Amino acid sequence: MTSSEPDCSASRRALLRRAAVAGGAAIATTAVSAATAAPATAATGDPVVLGGTTTGALHTAVTCAADGGAATLALENSTGATLRLTRRPPSFGWGGGLVSTAAGLGVQRVVDGAVVQHETLTTANATMLVPIPPTRVLDSRSVAGRARLLEGAGRVDPQGRVLADTLLVVHLRDVVDYGDGMMGNVTVANTERGGFATVWGRGQLPTASTINWWDAGQLLSNGVISQLGGYETVGGDYYPDVVAVWVAVGAAAVILDVTGLLVFHPESAVINAKAVRGGRIGAGGVRTRVIREAAERGDREVRTGA
C-alpha cells in the first residue's frame, strides 16, 4: 500500500480513497473500514479497492515520496482499528517423498518446477565403528601367521623378517564383508636396522609412514586406522577386504592385529556373527548383499604403481 503524501491526520475515508487510486505493492493485510463499509481489497499487484480483503506476497513494503524522513504511513481512527495485519499461515516440513538412491535413501521435492534431491543419512551411506575381539591377521614369524598373505609371502627371511622394499597384502575374509576400514595395532620385531613401514588399504601408496624404528633388534608397536581395499589375484580370485603393509626400509618381523571395524552395517562384521547352518550370517544376509552390490570394485584395489 502507498500514500502519495505524508498526512499524520489523515481520516480513515481519505486514507482508503488514496489507497484506491495510488496503486501499490500487494500486502498481506486486511483494511477494516467503518461499521457501514466493507474492508478494502485488491488482487496482488493491483490498487486497493473498497469492499474486500487485500492479500499479498510473503513480504510487504509500504512506500511514499515523502521527503526529509517524514512518516511513510500514518493512521488515525477514533472508533476502531483502521488497518489490521494478519499473518500468512505457516508451512510445515519439506514435503516431497523418499526415494531409493545409489547411496541408499534420498528425499525429493519440487522447487521452482525442478526436482531437487537430498541424500539422507542411513546405514547405506554412513559408517559405524564395531569393536571385535582382538584378531591377529598377520604374523610374519610363522607359517600360520602368514596364511592370510595374498602377496609378499616369498619375501620373508628365515628369522621371519620381511625384507625391505616388500609389499604385504593381507585379506580379512571371515573377519569382515565389504568393510570400509579397520583399526588395530601394527608391531615390528627383531628389526635388522633402522627403517619404517606404511599400512594402507586403498589407492596409491601414501608418502607417510605408520611405524618407524631406528636400530637393530627393536620391538615397537603403533595404533593404526586404515581404509580397507579390494584385491584381485593373478588367478582372478577377488578379495573385497584387504589391507597392505609396505616395508620400505630395514627388514623386520611384522605383526598386525585388528580390534575394530568401520562398516556400513553391523552385519558386515562377520567375525561377531555366529555360524548359521555352516555359513556366516554376514555372507548370506540380505543387507550384506546390498552392501556388496553398492561397493565400487575399481575404487578398492590396492596398487603400488609398480
PDB file of C-alpha atoms in Angstrom:
ATOM      1  CA  MET A   1       0.000   0.000   0.000  1.00  0.00           C
ATOM      2  CA  THR A   2       1.330   3.504  -0.809  1.00  0.00           C
ATOM      3  CA  SER A   3       0.481   7.043   0.261  1.00  0.00           C
ATOM      4  CA  SER A   4       1.288   9.847  -2.121  1.00  0.00           C
ATOM      5  CA  GLU A   5       1.954  12.330   0.667  1.00  0.00           C
ATOM      6  CA  PRO A   6       2.643  12.269   4.393  1.00  0.00           C
ATOM      7  CA  ASP A   7      -0.514  13.100   6.350  1.00  0.00           C
ATOM      8  CA  CYS A   8      -0.425  12.349  10.051  1.00  0.00           C
ATOM      9  CA  SER A   9      -4.041  13.486  10.469  1.00  0.00           C
ATOM     10  CA  ALA A  10      -5.493  11.588   7.535  1.00  0.00           C
ATOM     11  CA  SER A  11      -9.048  10.399   8.095  1.00  0.00           C
ATOM     12  CA  ARG A  12      -9.954   6.779   7.565  1.00  0.00           C
ATOM     13  CA  ARG A  13     -12.042   7.509   4.461  1.00  0.00           C
ATOM     14  CA  ALA A  14      -9.320   9.697   2.952  1.00  0.00           C
ATOM     15  CA  LEU A  15      -6.740   7.006   3.577  1.00  0.00           C
ATOM     16  CA  LEU A  16      -8.759   4.340   1.787  1.00  0.00           C
ATOM     17  CA  ARG A  17      -9.515   6.702  -1.073  1.00  0.00           C
ATOM     18  CA  ARG A  18      -5.819   7.425  -1.584  1.00  0.00           C
ATOM     19  CA  ALA A  19      -5.008   3.741  -1.477  1.00  0.00           C
ATOM     20  CA  ALA A  20      -7.622   3.007  -4.104  1.00  0.00           C
ATOM     21  CA  VAL A  21      -6.071   5.390  -6.648  1.00  0.00           C
ATOM     22  CA  ALA A  22      -2.383   5.200  -5.761  1.00  0.00           C
ATOM     23  CA  GLY A  23      -1.789   1.655  -6.979  1.00  0.00           C
ATOM     24  CA  GLY A  24       0.575  -0.067  -4.571  1.00  0.00           C
ATOM     25  CA  ALA A  25       2.519  -3.144  -3.748  1.00  0.00           C
ATOM     26  CA  ALA A  26       0.428  -6.137  -2.731  1.00  0.00           C
ATOM     27  CA  ILE A  27       0.344  -6.529   1.036  1.00  0.00           C
ATOM     28  CA  ALA A  28      -0.751  -9.312   3.364  1.00  0.00           C
ATOM     29  CA  THR A  29      -3.240  -7.129   5.262  1.00  0.00           C
ATOM     30  CA  THR A  30      -6.916  -6.604   5.885  1.00  0.00           C
ATOM     31  CA  ALA A  31      -8.103  -2.981   5.887  1.00  0.00           C
ATOM     32  CA  VAL A  32     -11.071  -2.520   8.221  1.00  0.00           C
ATOM     33  CA  SER A  33     -13.396   0.416   7.477  1.00  0.00           C
ATOM     34  CA  ALA A  34     -16.282   1.835   9.437  1.00  0.00           C
ATOM     35  CA  ALA A  35     -19.121  -0.407  10.505  1.00  0.00           C
ATOM     36  CA  THR A  36     -21.117   0.592   7.430  1.00  0.00           C
ATOM     37  CA  ALA A  37     -18.344  -0.245   4.901  1.00  0.00           C
ATOM     38  CA  ALA A  38     -16.665  -3.480   3.825  1.00  0.00           C
ATOM     39  CA  PRO A  39     -12.840  -3.850   4.002  1.00  0.00           C
ATOM     40  CA  ALA A  40     -10.726  -2.674   1.074  1.00  0.00           C
ATOM     41  CA  THR A  41      -9.492  -5.319  -1.361  1.00  0.00           C
ATOM     42  CA  ALA A  42      -7.070  -5.793  -4.225  1.00  0.00           C
ATOM     43  CA  ALA A  43      -5.514  -8.642  -6.152  1.00  0.00           C
ATOM     44  CA  THR A  44      -1.769  -8.979  -5.857  1.00  0.00           C
ATOM     45  CA  GLY A  45      -0.182  -6.097  -7.705  1.00  0.00           C
ATOM     46  CA  ASP A  46      -3.441  -4.129  -8.189  1.00  0.00           C
ATOM     47  CA  PRO A  47      -4.629  -0.977  -6.405  1.00  0.00           C
ATOM     48  CA  VAL A  48      -6.626  -1.407  -3.210  1.00  0.00           C
ATOM     49  CA  VAL A  49     -10.383  -1.372  -3.852  1.00  0.00           C
ATOM     50  CA  LEU A  50     -13.060  -0.824  -1.222  1.00  0.00           C
ATOM     51  CA  GLY A  51     -15.111  -3.846  -0.237  1.00  0.00           C
ATOM     52  CA  GLY A  52     -12.772  -6.783   0.318  1.00  0.00           C
ATOM     53  CA  THR A  53      -9.571  -8.210   1.776  1.00  0.00           C
ATOM     54  CA  THR A  54      -6.155  -7.371   0.386  1.00  0.00           C
ATOM     55  CA  THR A  55      -3.613 -10.194   0.351  1.00  0.00           C
ATOM     56  CA  GLY A  56      -0.078 -10.219  -0.917  1.00  0.00           C
ATOM     57  CA  ALA A  57       3.242 -11.995  -1.098  1.00  0.00           C
ATOM     58  CA  LEU A  58       5.499 -13.082   1.738  1.00  0.00           C
ATOM     59  CA  HIS A  59       6.926  -9.589   2.348  1.00  0.00           C
ATOM     60  CA  THR A  60       5.112  -6.232   2.262  1.00  0.00           C
ATOM     61  CA  ALA A  61       6.700  -2.820   1.650  1.00  0.00           C
ATOM     62  CA  VAL A  62       4.826   0.437   2.255  1.00  0.00           C
ATOM     63  CA  THR A  63       6.479   3.368   0.467  1.00  0.00           C
ATOM     64  CA  CYS A  64       5.825   7.014  -0.466  1.00  0.00           C
ATOM     65  CA  ALA A  65       7.633  10.038  -1.876  1.00  0.00           C
ATOM     66  CA  ALA A  66       7.809  11.872   1.453  1.00  0.00           C
ATOM     67  CA  ASP A  67      10.945  13.959   1.915  1.00  0.00           C
ATOM     68  CA  GLY A  68      13.001  14.618   4.985  1.00  0.00           C
ATOM     69  CA  GLY A  69      12.219  11.349   6.723  1.00  0.00           C
ATOM     70  CA  ALA A  70       8.513  12.081   7.085  1.00  0.00           C
ATOM     71  CA  ALA A  71       6.201   9.208   8.041  1.00  0.00           C
ATOM     72  CA  THR A  72       5.502   6.799   5.207  1.00  0.00           C
ATOM     73  CA  LEU A  73       2.087   5.883   6.522  1.00  0.00           C
ATOM     74  CA  ALA A  74       0.114   7.494   9.314  1.00  0.00           C
ATOM     75  CA  LEU A  75      -3.163   6.036  10.543  1.00  0.00           C
ATOM     76  CA  GLU A  76      -5.679   7.672  12.826  1.00  0.00           C
ATOM     77  CA  ASN A  77      -9.090   6.352  13.843  1.00  0.00           C
ATOM     78  CA  SER A  78     -11.029   7.186  16.969  1.00  0.00           C
ATOM     79  CA  THR A  79     -13.620   4.417  16.601  1.00  0.00           C
ATOM     80  CA  GLY A  80     -11.543   1.288  15.881  1.00  0.00           C
ATOM     81  CA  ALA A  81      -8.670  -0.279  14.017  1.00  0.00           C
ATOM     82  CA  THR A  82      -8.005   1.330  10.673  1.00  0.00           C
ATOM     83  CA  LEU A  83      -5.629  -1.376   9.473  1.00  0.00           C
ATOM     84  CA  ARG A  84      -5.406  -4.982  10.566  1.00  0.00           C
ATOM     85  CA  LEU A  85      -2.323  -7.024   9.688  1.00  0.00           C
ATOM     86  CA  THR A  86      -2.689 -10.806   9.522  1.00  0.00           C
ATOM     87  CA  ARG A  87      -0.033 -13.496   9.380  1.00  0.00           C
ATOM     88  CA  ARG A  88       0.333 -15.879   6.476  1.00  0.00           C
ATOM     89  CA  PRO A  89      -0.354 -19.475   7.625  1.00  0.00           C
ATOM     90  CA  PRO A  90       2.973 -21.237   8.304  1.00  0.00           C
ATOM     91  CA  SER A  91       4.061 -24.241   6.259  1.00  0.00           C
ATOM     92  CA  PHE A  92       5.397 -27.363   7.903  1.00  0.00           C
ATOM     93  CA  GLY A  93       8.135 -29.694   6.687  1.00  0.00           C
ATOM     94  CA  TRP A  94       9.655 -30.091   3.284  1.00  0.00           C
ATOM     95  CA  GLY A  95       7.040 -32.127   1.569  1.00  0.00           C
ATOM     96  CA  GLY A  96       8.220 -34.438  -1.179  1.00  0.00           C
ATOM     97  CA  GLY A  97       8.891 -38.134  -0.804  1.00  0.00           C
ATOM     98  CA  LEU A  98      11.533 -40.774  -0.106  1.00  0.00           C
ATOM     99  CA  VAL A  99      13.304 -42.484  -2.994  1.00  0.00           C
ATOM    100  CA  SER A 100      15.854 -45.265  -3.301  1.00  0.00           C
ATOM    101  CA  THR A 101      19.245 -43.978  -4.478  1.00  0.00           C
ATOM    102  CA  ALA A 102      22.689 -45.384  -5.234  1.00  0.00           C
ATOM    103  CA  ALA A 103      23.838 -44.067  -1.843  1.00  0.00           C
ATOM    104  CA  GLY A 104      20.881 -45.591  -0.021  1.00  0.00           C
ATOM    105  CA  LEU A 105      17.988 -43.191   0.572  1.00  0.00           C
ATOM    106  CA  GLY A 106      17.038 -39.732  -0.630  1.00  0.00           C
ATOM    107  CA  VAL A 107      14.355 -37.067  -0.273  1.00  0.00           C
ATOM    108  CA  GLN A 108      12.935 -35.464  -3.407  1.00  0.00           C
ATOM    109  CA  ARG A 109      10.814 -32.342  -3.692  1.00  0.00           C
ATOM    110  CA  VAL A 110       9.880 -29.910  -6.448  1.00  0.00           C
ATOM    111  CA  VAL A 111      11.416 -26.438  -6.256  1.00  0.00           C
ATOM    112  CA  ASP A 112      10.535 -23.900  -8.961  1.00  0.00           C
ATOM    113  CA  GLY A 113       9.375 -26.693 -11.230  1.00  0.00           C
ATOM    114  CA  ALA A 114      12.593 -28.738 -10.868  1.00  0.00           C
ATOM    115  CA  VAL A 115      13.118 -31.912  -8.825  1.00  0.00           C
ATOM    116  CA  VAL A 116      15.690 -31.375  -6.054  1.00  0.00           C
ATOM    117  CA  GLN A 117      17.149 -34.425  -4.303  1.00  0.00           C
ATOM    118  CA  HIS A 118      18.988 -34.602  -0.985  1.00  0.00           C
ATOM    119  CA  GLU A 119      20.674 -37.719   0.373  1.00  0.00           C
ATOM    120  CA  THR A 120      19.621 -38.741   3.864  1.00  0.00           C
ATOM    121  CA  LEU A 121      21.908 -40.259   6.471  1.00  0.00           C
ATOM    122  CA  THR A 122      21.355 -44.002   6.538  1.00  0.00           C
ATOM    123  CA  THR A 123      23.372 -47.135   7.183  1.00  0.00           C
ATOM    124  CA  ALA A 124      23.901 -47.313   3.425  1.00  0.00           C
ATOM    125  CA  ASN A 125      26.000 -44.156   3.289  1.00  0.00           C
ATOM    126  CA  ALA A 126      27.331 -43.744   6.829  1.00  0.00           C
ATOM    127  CA  THR A 127      29.944 -45.866   8.576  1.00  0.00           C
ATOM    128  CA  MET A 128      29.995 -47.042  12.174  1.00  0.00           C
ATOM    129  CA  LEU A 129      32.707 -48.459  14.378  1.00  0.00           C
ATOM    130  CA  VAL A 130      32.094 -52.036  15.507  1.00  0.00           C
ATOM    131  CA  PRO A 131      34.500 -53.439  18.123  1.00  0.00           C
ATOM    132  CA  ILE A 132      35.635 -57.024  17.618  1.00  0.00           C
ATOM    133  CA  PRO A 133      37.769 -59.388  19.709  1.00  0.00           C
ATOM    134  CA  PRO A 134      41.464 -58.614  19.083  1.00  0.00           C
ATOM    135  CA  THR A 135      42.243 -60.644  15.988  1.00  0.00           C
ATOM    136  CA  ARG A 136      45.742 -61.305  14.638  1.00  0.00           C
ATOM    137  CA  VAL A 137      45.623 -61.244  10.853  1.00  0.00           C
ATOM    138  CA  LEU A 138      49.374 -61.229  10.205  1.00  0.00           C
ATOM    139  CA  ASP A 139      52.483 -62.504  11.978  1.00  0.00           C
ATOM    140  CA  SER A 140      55.378 -62.917   9.580  1.00  0.00           C
ATOM    141  CA  ARG A 141      57.309 -65.028  12.113  1.00  0.00           C
ATOM    142  CA  SER A 142      55.304 -68.220  11.454  1.00  0.00           C
ATOM    143  CA  VAL A 143      53.717 -70.093   8.570  1.00  0.00           C
ATOM    144  CA  ALA A 144      50.299 -69.916  10.255  1.00  0.00           C
ATOM    145  CA  GLY A 145      50.746 -66.195  10.800  1.00  0.00           C
ATOM    146  CA  ARG A 146      51.366 -65.721   7.088  1.00  0.00           C
ATOM    147  CA  ALA A 147      48.292 -67.694   5.999  1.00  0.00           C
ATOM    148  CA  ARG A 148      46.314 -64.566   5.042  1.00  0.00           C
ATOM    149  CA  LEU A 149      49.015 -63.143   2.784  1.00  0.00           C
ATOM    150  CA  LEU A 150      47.954 -62.701  -0.844  1.00  0.00           C
ATOM    151  CA  GLU A 151      51.252 -61.105  -1.754  1.00  0.00           C
ATOM    152  CA  GLY A 152      54.697 -60.953  -0.157  1.00  0.00           C
ATOM    153  CA  ALA A 153      54.890 -64.401   1.448  1.00  0.00           C
ATOM    154  CA  GLY A 154      58.025 -65.196  -0.568  1.00  0.00           C
ATOM    155  CA  ARG A 155      59.954 -62.218   0.795  1.00  0.00           C
ATOM    156  CA  VAL A 156      60.383 -63.341   4.388  1.00  0.00           C
ATOM    157  CA  ASP A 157      63.814 -64.428   5.683  1.00  0.00           C
ATOM    158  CA  PRO A 158      64.418 -67.496   7.920  1.00  0.00           C
ATOM    159  CA  GLN A 159      64.004 -65.340  11.022  1.00  0.00           C
ATOM    160  CA  GLY A 160      60.526 -64.290   9.961  1.00  0.00           C
ATOM    161  CA  ARG A 161      61.592 -60.797   8.970  1.00  0.00           C
ATOM    162  CA  VAL A 162      60.010 -59.157   5.942  1.00  0.00           C
ATOM    163  CA  LEU A 163      62.684 -57.905   3.584  1.00  0.00           C
ATOM    164  CA  ALA A 164      62.945 -54.209   2.789  1.00  0.00           C
ATOM    165  CA  ASP A 165      61.078 -52.936  -0.270  1.00  0.00           C
ATOM    166  CA  THR A 166      58.297 -55.512   0.161  1.00  0.00           C
ATOM    167  CA  LEU A 167      54.527 -55.205  -0.222  1.00  0.00           C
ATOM    168  CA  LEU A 168      52.392 -57.417   2.002  1.00  0.00           C
ATOM    169  CA  VAL A 169      48.696 -57.788   1.118  1.00  0.00           C
ATOM    170  CA  VAL A 170      46.574 -59.311   3.899  1.00  0.00           C
ATOM    171  CA  HIS A 171      42.963 -60.409   3.363  1.00  0.00           C
ATOM    172  CA  LEU A 172      40.330 -60.151   6.108  1.00  0.00           C
ATOM    173  CA  ARG A 173      37.968 -62.867   4.927  1.00  0.00           C
ATOM    174  CA  ASP A 174      35.916 -64.305   7.831  1.00  0.00           C
ATOM    175  CA  VAL A 175      36.554 -61.063   9.718  1.00  0.00           C
ATOM    176  CA  VAL A 176      34.560 -58.549   7.649  1.00  0.00           C
ATOM    177  CA  ASP A 177      32.486 -58.469   4.458  1.00  0.00           C
ATOM    178  CA  TYR A 178      32.813 -55.262   2.435  1.00  0.00           C
ATOM    179  CA  GLY A 179      34.031 -53.096   5.288  1.00  0.00           C
ATOM    180  CA  ASP A 180      35.203 -49.531   4.895  1.00  0.00           C
ATOM    181  CA  GLY A 181      38.100 -49.550   7.337  1.00  0.00           C
ATOM    182  CA  MET A 182      39.831 -51.164  10.287  1.00  0.00           C
ATOM    183  CA  MET A 183      41.587 -50.113  13.455  1.00  0.00           C
ATOM    184  CA  GLY A 184      44.138 -52.003  15.472  1.00  0.00           C
ATOM    185  CA  ASN A 185      47.901 -52.228  16.060  1.00  0.00           C
ATOM    186  CA  VAL A 186      50.921 -52.792  13.863  1.00  0.00           C
ATOM    187  CA  THR A 187      54.063 -54.185  15.501  1.00  0.00           C
ATOM    188  CA  VAL A 188      57.620 -54.698  14.270  1.00  0.00           C
ATOM    189  CA  ALA A 189      60.050 -57.071  15.958  1.00  0.00           C
ATOM    190  CA  ASN A 190      63.631 -58.255  15.514  1.00  0.00           C
ATOM    191  CA  THR A 191      64.453 -55.299  13.296  1.00  0.00           C
ATOM    192  CA  GLU A 192      67.560 -55.588  11.131  1.00  0.00           C
ATOM    193  CA  ARG A 193      68.410 -51.870  11.240  1.00  0.00           C
ATOM    194  CA  GLY A 194      66.566 -48.556  11.206  1.00  0.00           C
ATOM    195  CA  GLY A 195      63.565 -48.383   8.887  1.00  0.00           C
ATOM    196  CA  PHE A 196      59.852 -47.708   8.517  1.00  0.00           C
ATOM    197  CA  ALA A 197      56.637 -49.231   7.177  1.00  0.00           C
ATOM    198  CA  THR A 198      53.270 -47.928   5.942  1.00  0.00           C
ATOM    199  CA  VAL A 199      49.840 -49.507   6.437  1.00  0.00           C
ATOM    200  CA  TRP A 200      47.088 -48.550   3.993  1.00  0.00           C
ATOM    201  CA  GLY A 201      44.173 -50.105   2.183  1.00  0.00           C
ATOM    202  CA  ARG A 202      43.131 -48.156  -0.886  1.00  0.00           C
ATOM    203  CA  GLY A 203      44.624 -46.221  -3.774  1.00  0.00           C
ATOM    204  CA  GLN A 204      48.266 -45.387  -4.333  1.00  0.00           C
ATOM    205  CA  LEU A 205      50.978 -45.897  -1.721  1.00  0.00           C
ATOM    206  CA  PRO A 206      50.931 -42.972   0.765  1.00  0.00           C
ATOM    207  CA  THR A 207      54.115 -40.993   1.310  1.00  0.00           C
ATOM    208  CA  ALA A 208      53.764 -41.061   5.115  1.00  0.00           C
ATOM    209  CA  SER A 209      54.905 -43.839   7.435  1.00  0.00           C
ATOM    210  CA  THR A 210      52.786 -45.667  10.025  1.00  0.00           C
ATOM    211  CA  ILE A 211      55.588 -47.039  12.193  1.00  0.00           C
ATOM    212  CA  ASN A 212      59.296 -46.164  12.431  1.00  0.00           C
ATOM    213  CA  TRP A 213      62.278 -47.860  14.073  1.00  0.00           C
ATOM    214  CA  TRP A 214      65.829 -46.601  14.372  1.00  0.00           C
ATOM    215  CA  ASP A 215      68.072 -49.549  15.291  1.00  0.00           C
ATOM    216  CA  ALA A 216      68.524 -53.296  15.129  1.00  0.00           C
ATOM    217  CA  GLY A 217      66.756 -55.719  17.470  1.00  0.00           C
ATOM    218  CA  GLN A 218      63.843 -53.439  18.337  1.00  0.00           C
ATOM    219  CA  LEU A 219      60.256 -54.335  19.312  1.00  0.00           C
ATOM    220  CA  LEU A 220      57.812 -51.470  18.675  1.00  0.00           C
ATOM    221  CA  SER A 221      54.095 -51.069  18.055  1.00  0.00           C
ATOM    222  CA  ASN A 222      51.741 -48.308  16.969  1.00  0.00           C
ATOM    223  CA  GLY A 223      47.991 -47.876  16.714  1.00  0.00           C
ATOM    224  CA  VAL A 224      46.627 -47.785  13.192  1.00  0.00           C
ATOM    225  CA  ILE A 225      43.394 -46.784  11.467  1.00  0.00           C
ATOM    226  CA  SER A 226      43.249 -47.648   7.791  1.00  0.00           C
ATOM    227  CA  GLN A 227      40.827 -47.964   4.940  1.00  0.00           C
ATOM    228  CA  LEU A 228      40.169 -51.400   3.518  1.00  0.00           C
ATOM    229  CA  GLY A 229      40.603 -52.081  -0.163  1.00  0.00           C
ATOM    230  CA  GLY A 230      39.981 -54.861  -2.662  1.00  0.00           C
ATOM    231  CA  TYR A 231      42.466 -57.138  -4.386  1.00  0.00           C
ATOM    232  CA  GLU A 232      42.288 -59.472  -7.353  1.00  0.00           C
ATOM    233  CA  THR A 233      44.820 -62.281  -7.656  1.00  0.00           C
ATOM    234  CA  VAL A 234      46.521 -63.341 -10.867  1.00  0.00           C
ATOM    235  CA  GLY A 235      44.142 -66.301 -10.954  1.00  0.00           C
ATOM    236  CA  GLY A 236      41.119 -63.992 -10.893  1.00  0.00           C
ATOM    237  CA  ASP A 237      40.049 -64.510  -7.271  1.00  0.00           C
ATOM    238  CA  TYR A 238      38.674 -61.294  -5.788  1.00  0.00           C
ATOM    239  CA  TYR A 239      39.070 -60.365  -2.140  1.00  0.00           C
ATOM    240  CA  PRO A 240      36.920 -57.346  -1.218  1.00  0.00           C
ATOM    241  CA  ASP A 241      38.600 -56.641   2.145  1.00  0.00           C
ATOM    242  CA  VAL A 242      42.371 -56.359   2.262  1.00  0.00           C
ATOM    243  CA  VAL A 243      44.934 -54.156   3.952  1.00  0.00           C
ATOM    244  CA  ALA A 244      48.506 -53.672   2.792  1.00  0.00           C
ATOM    245  CA  VAL A 245      51.785 -53.179   4.639  1.00  0.00           C
ATOM    246  CA  TRP A 246      54.717 -51.670   2.773  1.00  0.00           C
ATOM    247  CA  VAL A 247      58.053 -52.396   4.475  1.00  0.00           C
ATOM    248  CA  ALA A 248      60.093 -49.655   2.882  1.00  0.00           C
ATOM    249  CA  VAL A 249      63.472 -49.720   4.614  1.00  0.00           C
ATOM    250  CA  GLY A 250      65.039 -52.164   7.049  1.00  0.00           C
ATOM    251  CA  ALA A 251      63.890 -55.770   7.357  1.00  0.00           C
ATOM    252  CA  ALA A 252      61.609 -56.533  10.311  1.00  0.00           C
ATOM    253  CA  ALA A 253      59.084 -59.073  11.501  1.00  0.00           C
ATOM    254  CA  VAL A 254      55.589 -57.586  11.069  1.00  0.00           C
ATOM    255  CA  ILE A 255      52.507 -58.301  13.194  1.00  0.00           C
ATOM    256  CA  LEU A 256      49.073 -56.797  12.513  1.00  0.00           C
ATOM    257  CA  ASP A 257      46.145 -57.066  14.951  1.00  0.00           C
ATOM    258  CA  VAL A 258      42.595 -55.853  14.262  1.00  0.00           C
ATOM    259  CA  THR A 259      40.464 -54.613  17.165  1.00  0.00           C
ATOM    260  CA  GLY A 260      37.653 -52.726  15.398  1.00  0.00           C
ATOM    261  CA  LEU A 261      35.956 -52.402  12.016  1.00  0.00           C
ATOM    262  CA  LEU A 262      34.447 -49.426  10.217  1.00  0.00           C
ATOM    263  CA  VAL A 263      31.419 -50.806   8.404  1.00  0.00           C
ATOM    264  CA  PHE A 264      28.211 -49.619   6.765  1.00  0.00           C
ATOM    265  CA  HIS A 265      26.170 -52.106   8.778  1.00  0.00           C
ATOM    266  CA  PRO A 266      26.993 -54.282  11.817  1.00  0.00           C
ATOM    267  CA  GLU A 267      26.187 -57.371   9.762  1.00  0.00           C
ATOM    268  CA  SER A 268      29.393 -56.761   7.806  1.00  0.00           C
ATOM    269  CA  ALA A 269      31.447 -57.565  10.917  1.00  0.00           C
ATOM    270  CA  VAL A 270      31.069 -61.285  10.303  1.00  0.00           C
ATOM    271  CA  ILE A 271      33.556 -62.246  12.995  1.00  0.00           C
ATOM    272  CA  ASN A 272      30.928 -61.169  15.536  1.00  0.00           C
ATOM    273  CA  ALA A 273      28.203 -63.265  13.956  1.00  0.00           C
ATOM    274  CA  LYS A 274      27.524 -66.853  14.936  1.00  0.00           C
ATOM    275  CA  ALA A 275      27.648 -69.540  12.266  1.00  0.00           C
ATOM    276  CA  VAL A 276      24.248 -70.452  10.863  1.00  0.00           C
ATOM    277  CA  ARG A 277      23.894 -73.799   9.082  1.00  0.00           C
ATOM    278  CA  GLY A 278      27.590 -73.920   8.365  1.00  0.00           C
ATOM    279  CA  GLY A 279      27.694 -70.443   6.860  1.00  0.00           C
ATOM    280  CA  ARG A 280      28.144 -66.886   8.009  1.00  0.00           C
ATOM    281  CA  ILE A 281      25.263 -64.570   8.784  1.00  0.00           C
ATOM    282  CA  GLY A 282      27.039 -61.673   7.142  1.00  0.00           C
ATOM    283  CA  ALA A 283      27.914 -63.530   3.971  1.00  0.00           C
ATOM    284  CA  GLY A 284      24.377 -64.675   3.274  1.00  0.00           C
ATOM    285  CA  GLY A 285      22.383 -61.811   4.753  1.00  0.00           C
ATOM    286  CA  VAL A 286      20.255 -59.590   2.559  1.00  0.00           C
ATOM    287  CA  ARG A 287      21.895 -56.483   3.980  1.00  0.00           C
ATOM    288  CA  THR A 288      25.382 -57.687   3.064  1.00  0.00           C
ATOM    289  CA  ARG A 289      24.313 -58.436  -0.489  1.00  0.00           C
ATOM    290  CA  VAL A 290      23.128 -54.855  -0.819  1.00  0.00           C
ATOM    291  CA  ILE A 291      26.456 -53.597   0.532  1.00  0.00           C
ATOM    292  CA  ARG A 292      28.306 -55.854  -1.884  1.00  0.00           C
ATOM    293  CA  GLU A 293      26.322 -54.563  -4.843  1.00  0.00           C
ATOM    294  CA  ALA A 294      26.969 -50.951  -3.819  1.00  0.00           C
ATOM    295  CA  ALA A 295      30.735 -51.398  -3.386  1.00  0.00           C
ATOM    296  CA  GLU A 296      32.805 -49.888  -6.195  1.00  0.00           C
ATOM    297  CA  ARG A 297      35.219 -52.632  -7.125  1.00  0.00           C
ATOM    298  CA  GLY A 298      37.552 -50.426  -9.108  1.00  0.00           C
ATOM    299  CA  ASP A 299      37.984 -47.961  -6.239  1.00  0.00           C
ATOM    300  CA  ARG A 300      39.008 -50.637  -3.754  1.00  0.00           C
ATOM    301  CA  GLU A 301      42.129 -52.009  -5.396  1.00  0.00           C
ATOM    302  CA  VAL A 302      45.477 -51.900  -3.611  1.00  0.00           C
ATOM    303  CA  ARG A 303      48.147 -50.832  -6.076  1.00  0.00           C
ATOM    304  CA  THR A 304      51.711 -49.574  -5.691  1.00  0.00           C
ATOM    305  CA  GLY A 305      52.092 -48.266  -9.212  1.00  0.00           C
ATOM    306  CA  ALA A 306      54.908 -50.722  -9.827  1.00  0.00           C
TER     307      ALA A 306
END
